[in-house]
XYZ file of C-alpha atoms in Angstrom:
510
model
C -6.671 -20.053 39.513
C -7.379 -16.363 39.522
C -4.817 -14.124 41.156
C -7.335 -11.479 42.314
C -10.978 -10.456 42.315
C -10.735 -9.137 38.748
C -9.513 -12.569 37.571
C -7.075 -10.977 35.149
C -4.641 -13.874 35.542
C -6.150 -17.339 35.143
C -4.857 -20.870 34.452
C -6.676 -24.133 33.887
C -5.737 -27.566 32.494
C -6.172 -28.107 28.767
C -9.109 -30.483 28.136
C -7.079 -32.057 25.323
C -3.769 -32.897 27.002
C -3.954 -31.616 30.596
C -1.175 -29.047 30.171
C -1.798 -25.644 31.787
C -3.444 -23.012 29.582
C -2.795 -19.483 30.773
C -4.983 -16.357 30.435
C -3.434 -12.965 31.272
C -6.615 -10.955 30.667
C -10.244 -11.410 31.655
C -11.164 -10.106 28.184
C -9.658 -13.212 26.556
C -12.241 -15.893 25.874
C -10.189 -18.202 23.636
C -6.741 -19.770 23.762
C -4.611 -22.265 21.859
C -2.763 -24.865 23.892
C 0.954 -24.578 23.107
C 1.454 -28.324 23.598
C -1.354 -30.080 21.699
C -2.676 -27.112 19.606
C -6.204 -27.597 20.977
C -8.467 -24.573 20.634
C -10.241 -23.953 23.918
C -12.943 -21.542 25.047
C -13.199 -20.262 28.599
C -16.560 -21.016 30.255
C -16.528 -19.834 33.842
C -13.862 -21.773 35.738
C -13.376 -24.511 33.144
C -12.065 -24.783 29.602
C -13.919 -26.456 26.755
C -12.151 -27.852 23.713
C -13.773 -26.619 20.499
C -11.270 -27.849 17.897
C -7.615 -27.827 16.901
C -5.518 -25.033 15.439
C -3.120 -25.121 12.517
C 0.537 -24.372 13.153
C 1.531 -20.753 12.706
C 3.564 -20.174 9.560
C 7.025 -18.650 9.808
C 6.756 -14.978 8.877
C 10.152 -14.008 10.345
C 8.535 -11.452 12.597
C 10.744 -9.805 15.238
C 7.842 -10.188 17.700
C 7.077 -13.175 19.910
C 4.741 -14.111 22.752
C 5.966 -12.732 26.050
C 7.677 -9.685 24.531
C 6.818 -6.498 26.416
C 6.872 -2.767 25.822
C 5.350 0.623 26.555
C 2.586 2.392 24.622
C 1.290 5.906 25.071
C -2.359 6.174 26.053
C -4.223 9.261 27.197
C -0.903 11.051 27.428
C 0.668 8.454 29.742
C 2.930 5.446 29.063
C 1.320 2.085 29.780
C 3.120 -1.286 29.925
C 1.896 -4.187 27.785
C 2.817 -7.808 27.086
C 2.131 -9.820 23.922
C -0.051 -12.774 24.911
C -1.564 -14.011 21.632
C -1.353 -13.883 17.866
C -3.717 -14.506 14.951
C -2.556 -14.834 11.349
C -4.980 -13.760 8.616
C -5.089 -13.599 4.843
C -7.169 -11.785 2.223
C -6.848 -10.924 -1.459
C -4.680 -7.988 -0.361
C -2.141 -10.240 1.411
C -1.283 -11.815 4.771
C -0.833 -10.117 8.133
C -0.597 -10.856 11.861
C -2.552 -9.402 14.745
C -0.917 -9.622 18.169
C -2.924 -9.436 21.394
C -1.323 -6.995 23.847
C -2.382 -7.320 27.489
C -2.171 -3.914 29.175
C -1.236 -3.444 32.818
C -4.913 -2.854 33.725
C -5.988 -6.156 32.141
C -7.433 -4.653 28.958
C -6.512 -6.166 25.594
C -5.112 -3.984 22.811
C -3.916 -5.013 19.330
C -0.566 -4.696 17.562
C -1.031 -5.392 13.845
C 1.976 -6.326 11.713
C 1.965 -6.112 7.937
C 5.175 -6.281 5.853
C 7.302 -4.484 8.426
C 4.666 -1.874 9.295
C 2.945 -1.790 12.700
C -0.350 -0.366 13.981
C -1.368 -0.190 17.641
C -5.144 -0.263 18.189
C -7.666 -0.262 21.024
C -11.254 -1.460 21.174
C -13.578 1.403 20.292
C -17.317 2.050 19.983
C -17.957 4.561 17.150
C -20.369 7.200 18.551
C -23.798 7.091 16.928
C -23.232 3.846 15.051
C -25.844 1.106 15.251
C -24.688 -1.674 12.933
C -25.720 -5.291 13.454
C -24.347 -6.998 10.331
C -22.505 -6.279 7.090
C -24.484 -4.350 4.485
C -22.558 -3.613 1.239
C -24.442 -0.347 0.741
C -23.175 1.022 4.040
C -19.546 0.183 3.285
C -19.068 1.453 -0.258
C -15.469 2.152 -1.279
C -14.675 5.849 -0.897
C -17.723 6.605 1.254
C -17.123 9.131 4.027
C -18.560 8.267 7.453
C -18.769 10.334 10.625
C -18.024 8.885 14.059
C -18.534 11.607 16.614
C -16.095 14.406 15.816
C -14.020 12.163 13.566
C -14.444 11.576 9.850
C -13.308 8.426 8.022
C -13.190 7.156 4.433
C -13.812 3.510 3.505
C -10.520 2.367 1.946
C -10.761 -1.427 2.022
C -13.499 -4.076 1.967
C -11.984 -7.560 2.035
C -12.941 -11.192 2.476
C -10.568 -12.328 5.219
C -9.764 -15.757 6.663
C -8.039 -16.941 9.815
C -4.970 -19.022 8.964
C -3.653 -19.834 12.409
C -3.410 -18.601 15.994
C -1.467 -19.064 19.197
C -1.777 -17.897 22.791
C -4.925 -16.190 24.093
C -7.416 -14.228 22.021
C -10.501 -12.083 22.575
C -12.298 -13.659 19.618
C -11.589 -16.522 17.261
C -13.160 -16.730 13.778
C -13.743 -20.188 12.366
C -10.540 -21.491 10.808
C -10.559 -20.966 7.023
C -14.061 -19.431 6.981
C -14.378 -16.161 5.080
C -15.665 -13.036 6.823
C -15.889 -9.361 5.932
C -13.226 -6.972 7.183
C -13.599 -3.241 6.520
C -10.947 -0.574 7.011
C -11.595 3.157 7.208
C -8.859 5.789 7.390
C -8.562 9.541 7.802
C -6.090 12.382 7.346
C -5.018 12.121 10.995
C -3.391 8.737 10.242
C -6.072 6.940 12.235
C -7.283 3.490 11.169
C -10.758 2.254 12.077
C -11.366 -1.475 11.535
C -14.728 -3.236 11.477
C -14.505 -7.014 11.940
C -17.656 -8.943 10.966
C -16.437 -12.428 11.935
C -18.791 -12.666 14.932
C -22.465 -12.099 15.661
C -21.875 -8.359 16.001
C -19.135 -6.205 14.440
C -16.045 -5.500 16.530
C -14.399 -2.094 16.098
C -10.840 -1.027 16.838
C -9.231 2.385 16.416
C -5.489 2.686 15.979
C -2.548 4.535 14.486
C 0.804 3.513 12.979
C 3.760 3.089 15.348
C 7.474 2.455 15.048
C 8.684 -0.677 16.793
C 11.554 1.300 18.368
C 9.080 3.772 19.908
C 7.398 0.922 21.824
C 10.635 0.267 23.759
C 10.096 -3.467 23.408
C 12.058 -6.115 25.256
C 12.211 -9.851 24.739
C 12.083 -9.720 20.924
C 13.323 -12.615 18.822
C 17.050 -12.854 18.189
C 18.238 -11.663 14.790
C 19.494 -15.183 14.106
C 15.964 -16.524 14.654
C 14.451 -14.048 12.201
C 17.065 -14.649 9.515
C 15.501 -16.317 6.537
C 16.420 -19.925 5.946
C 18.457 -20.751 2.876
C 17.003 -22.976 0.203
C 13.413 -21.669 0.112
C 12.602 -21.851 -3.565
C 10.346 -23.218 -6.313
C 10.751 -24.329 -9.904
C 9.657 -21.866 -12.554
C 6.464 -23.152 -14.234
C 7.786 -21.896 -17.605
C 11.428 -23.054 -17.770
C 11.759 -25.225 -14.597
C 14.718 -23.182 -13.352
C 15.159 -22.855 -9.586
C 13.729 -19.545 -8.304
C 14.895 -18.551 -4.788
C 12.321 -16.746 -2.610
C 13.449 -14.181 -0.072
C 10.239 -12.975 1.609
C 7.599 -15.193 3.170
C 4.925 -12.663 2.131
C 5.920 -12.675 -1.558
C 2.897 -12.706 -3.884
C 4.672 -12.313 -7.240
C 8.210 -12.512 -8.572
C 10.094 -12.910 -11.815
C 12.152 -15.916 -12.861
C 15.836 -14.908 -13.094
C 16.342 -17.355 -15.964
C 13.498 -16.776 -18.437
C 12.071 -13.541 -17.034
C 8.515 -14.888 -16.674
C 6.380 -13.148 -14.047
C 5.074 -15.842 -11.661
C 1.882 -15.465 -9.606
C 2.571 -16.790 -6.091
C -0.671 -15.729 -4.418
C -1.522 -19.410 -3.801
C 1.849 -20.003 -2.093
C 4.875 -22.053 -3.132
C 2.946 -25.301 -2.700
C -0.014 -24.048 -4.709
C -0.590 -23.821 -8.429
C 1.815 -21.342 -10.010
C 0.693 -19.393 -13.076
C 2.946 -17.153 -15.098
C 3.087 -14.535 -17.839
C 5.913 -14.420 -20.381
C 7.966 -11.243 -20.644
C 9.836 -11.484 -23.932
C 11.437 -8.044 -23.855
C 13.721 -7.448 -20.876
C 13.934 -3.910 -19.556
C 17.146 -2.876 -17.819
C 16.561 -0.793 -14.668
C 18.786 2.235 -14.135
C 19.325 1.062 -10.546
C 20.111 -2.684 -10.678
C 18.207 -5.125 -8.486
C 20.160 -6.066 -5.380
C 21.811 -2.646 -5.078
C 22.039 -1.204 -1.564
C 21.679 2.489 -0.787
C 21.243 4.754 2.205
C 18.240 7.095 2.332
C 16.860 8.999 5.330
C 19.391 7.333 7.592
C 18.333 3.778 6.658
C 19.971 1.112 4.502
C 17.672 0.008 1.671
C 17.985 -2.719 -0.947
C 16.337 -2.731 -4.374
C 14.218 -5.901 -4.505
C 11.700 -5.142 -7.280
C 11.243 -3.091 -10.451
C 8.124 -2.204 -12.471
C 7.504 -0.279 -15.672
C 3.973 1.073 -15.872
C 2.008 3.133 -18.356
C -0.840 5.539 -17.802
C -3.725 6.804 -19.897
C -5.769 9.807 -18.869
C -9.413 9.003 -18.206
C -11.385 9.681 -21.370
C -8.403 9.108 -23.687
C -8.732 6.124 -26.018
C -5.750 6.793 -28.291
C -2.775 4.511 -27.574
C -0.445 7.391 -28.481
C -1.803 9.413 -25.551
C 0.021 7.370 -22.905
C 2.955 8.045 -20.623
C 5.325 5.706 -18.803
C 7.229 5.650 -15.528
C 9.365 3.217 -13.508
C 8.983 2.087 -9.894
C 11.692 0.542 -7.728
C 10.645 -1.441 -4.651
C 13.009 -1.025 -1.689
C 13.269 -3.121 1.487
C 14.615 -2.465 4.971
C 14.211 -5.096 7.703
C 12.953 -2.598 10.303
C 11.116 -0.082 8.137
C 9.547 -2.501 5.642
C 9.054 -1.368 2.055
C 9.268 1.928 0.190
C 9.574 3.113 -3.421
C 11.752 5.125 -5.750
C 9.859 6.565 -8.718
C 11.379 7.642 -12.045
C 8.741 9.659 -13.934
C 8.514 12.422 -16.509
C 8.746 14.943 -13.684
C 12.018 13.502 -12.372
C 12.923 11.249 -9.450
C 11.119 10.921 -6.130
C 10.899 8.679 -3.091
C 7.524 7.398 -1.904
C 5.982 5.435 0.948
C 2.504 4.031 1.468
C 0.810 5.977 4.278
C -1.341 4.380 6.941
C -4.061 7.018 6.874
C -6.100 8.528 4.066
C -6.190 12.063 2.748
C -9.430 13.998 3.156
C -10.955 14.774 -0.238
C -13.009 17.850 -1.009
C -16.573 17.275 -2.206
C -15.595 17.699 -5.859
C -12.391 15.687 -5.404
C -10.172 18.509 -6.653
C -8.135 18.784 -3.454
C -6.797 16.311 -0.917
C -5.739 17.349 2.596
C -3.174 15.300 4.497
C -1.175 16.284 7.594
C -2.594 19.842 7.336
C -1.359 20.264 3.755
C -3.753 20.789 0.866
C -2.767 19.041 -2.378
C -4.289 19.956 -5.749
C -5.603 17.327 -8.138
C -3.353 17.020 -11.155
C -4.549 13.994 -13.077
C -6.780 10.917 -13.082
C -5.756 7.928 -15.179
C -5.705 4.158 -15.574
C -2.314 2.562 -14.885
C -1.162 -0.670 -16.533
C 1.798 -2.857 -15.548
C 3.973 -3.417 -18.628
C 6.919 -5.225 -17.062
C 7.992 -6.439 -13.618
C 11.194 -7.949 -12.272
C 12.181 -9.028 -8.772
C 10.036 -9.844 -5.760
C 6.792 -8.148 -4.636
C 4.723 -8.347 -1.459
C 1.458 -7.760 -3.343
C 0.087 -9.639 -6.391
C 1.695 -8.089 -9.492
C 0.717 -9.305 -12.939
C 1.522 -8.231 -16.468
C -1.350 -6.147 -17.826
C -2.687 -5.429 -14.321
C -4.814 -2.254 -14.325
C -5.437 0.128 -11.435
C -7.346 3.402 -11.139
C -5.080 6.278 -10.071
C -5.471 9.921 -9.067
C -2.486 12.218 -8.459
C -2.361 15.318 -6.247
C 0.574 17.734 -5.999
C 1.837 20.357 -3.552
C 4.526 23.059 -3.578
C 5.353 23.039 -7.270
C 5.294 19.226 -7.337
C 7.944 18.956 -4.628
C 5.510 16.710 -2.765
C 2.712 14.485 -4.038
C -0.120 12.175 -3.008
C -1.206 9.261 -5.173
C -4.476 7.378 -4.692
C -4.482 3.903 -6.245
C -7.538 1.626 -6.225
C -7.797 -2.057 -7.175
C -9.589 -5.133 -5.827
C -11.766 -3.192 -3.372
C -8.762 -1.587 -1.712
C -7.513 1.996 -1.955
C -3.955 2.927 -1.061
C -2.491 6.387 -0.528
C 1.192 6.985 -1.234
C 3.128 10.100 -0.249
C 6.020 11.129 -2.483
C 8.863 13.621 -2.127
C 11.069 14.952 -4.942
C 14.734 13.898 -4.827
C 17.590 14.677 -7.195
C 19.018 12.077 -9.573
C 22.481 12.932 -8.266
C 21.503 12.140 -4.673
C 20.109 8.735 -5.651
C 23.099 7.936 -7.849
C 25.472 8.615 -4.968
C 23.314 6.694 -2.486
C 23.130 3.534 -4.602
C 26.595 3.702 -6.117
C 25.634 4.060 -9.778
C 27.577 6.285 -12.183
C 24.720 8.453 -13.397
C 20.934 8.405 -13.448
C 19.030 9.843 -16.371
C 16.646 12.595 -15.275
C 13.736 12.625 -17.724
C 12.568 16.044 -16.540
C 15.846 17.541 -17.829
C 16.116 15.756 -21.170
C 14.269 18.268 -23.362
C 11.850 21.193 -23.144
C 8.988 18.777 -23.624
C 10.087 16.448 -20.822
C 7.691 16.421 -17.938
C 4.723 17.004 -20.209
C 2.267 14.540 -21.655
C 2.899 15.507 -25.281
C 3.044 12.231 -27.178
C 4.749 11.827 -30.546
C 1.325 11.744 -32.175
C 0.312 15.010 -30.496
C 3.543 16.751 -31.503
C 3.202 15.707 -35.164
C -0.438 16.794 -35.195
C 0.264 20.289 -33.895
C 3.263 20.695 -36.239
C 0.982 19.869 -39.149
C -1.588 22.423 -37.950
C 1.142 25.046 -37.602
C 2.563 24.407 -41.087
C -0.922 24.491 -42.602
C -1.899 27.823 -41.019
C 1.477 29.561 -41.444
C 0.787 30.857 -45.021
C -2.444 32.460 -43.837
C -0.703 34.096 -40.897
C 1.983 35.448 -43.226
C -0.659 36.841 -45.564
C -2.298 38.620 -42.672
C 0.958 40.069 -41.407
C 2.170 41.115 -44.896
C -1.079 43.051 -45.684
C -1.622 45.278 -42.669
C -3.206 48.089 -44.705
C -5.674 46.076 -46.761
C -9.421 46.369 -46.267
C -11.172 43.037 -45.792
C -14.465 44.619 -46.795
C -13.195 45.329 -50.359
C -10.169 43.017 -50.847
C -11.054 39.272 -51.015
C -7.373 38.323 -50.501
C -7.139 40.245 -47.254
C -7.240 38.271 -43.980
C -8.522 39.844 -40.812
C -7.077 39.085 -37.399
C -7.718 40.414 -33.919
C -5.154 40.292 -31.162
C -6.165 38.976 -27.763
C -4.562 39.023 -24.361
C -6.474 35.920 -23.278
C -4.971 32.432 -22.923
C -6.106 29.571 -25.082
C -5.276 26.763 -22.688
C -3.603 23.554 -23.749
C -1.707 20.622 -22.279
C -0.462 20.804 -18.731
C 2.784 19.319 -17.500
C 2.967 15.725 -16.367
C 2.120 14.491 -12.912
C 4.173 12.889 -10.196
C 3.053 9.377 -11.098
C 4.194 6.523 -8.968
């Protein structure tokens, strides 16, 4: 029974099988029996069985129930222990939410998504009085105030509970869709609004590194090593396609090159898109390289094209390449090969603060200037991706630059989710040495026009204009003393110190 007057520690027999069900926090109302998988709800001193829970799927997480650590709160370290886990899915992907029982009995949350972690606490946004989900109140990109803090709506998803284990503060109906809203700010804070219950539940958190939590009792590396033989047969050519990541949503067939949609899982219906023309990446898939003190492996490659908003001409497009990198501890990052040269990039947890006209974006006390807005289309993809990638997929993108394009921010929006990516310029020589390739082509150094958005069509057009007007310019220059008022063959020109504008250089596109 309870260990003290606060009843933080509580045990009772499972109504399904009689095994003990343990609660470490008085805030936990639900639990899943580890023996019979019964879902139970705590009602006073007894437990009531309300259903059964599906088995958790293997996501090769380094975390496990019972692991402990330290988290900073109000300037002081506070011990915590992982006592429960819920696995969710949405159109944006799958993730886990771990319940962390603090030393004072309060429950906090450690969210895990593709190697990234966020530690959150229950929070009541000051001045908010929301009873249910209203689409008008949660429009994508809307800025909302919560006391002295300001947030931007970056994601509105239909989420579902897949499975759970241990004890939980709330438990959505298994497989039933509910609204989940995420808001972020330039302080790297993440505000979540969960509408699975009668009233919304809010949490406020920030990204953390697993090493900073000083955790003990994690799973052994052997336990998190992916099993061999996880694969499926390509729906196009029937060749065996090995799968490395449990969270994979799209990957290419190594035999025929078809891009396979895996959003329904290996056991689900697999659709595909043919890719007849193979594109050879400058950095081969599978290559390992060391960047920022970490060992990364190239696991995916995309070629994408962009068209400025308002441009309808197919000639007015530009292309760039993206390499997806993976590190077991740090998760995923990118290398980008664009018209401006090479850069490294990582998805940030927060959101930049936009000015009212959208011309500047402030992040980590740096102000970035808007450089371009365009639609991006996936032309080709090879390898394995943790988000759904499809040939012809279109996203809305806005690029911001800082310090002569040495740093960049990219805002990408698709499927009711906005993602901010921070990029940093890196030399082709550095990347070539890191990944052991002979030489990388730097498109910003190829020609005077590299790094600009002059297309072949634009160049030919302006050459034609120049050739057409050259005779008239020569006539003007060769007759400096003629009088245009009396000589019909005399051209008149006036010099000007003003600028006529024109095309700007290309952006730091992902």
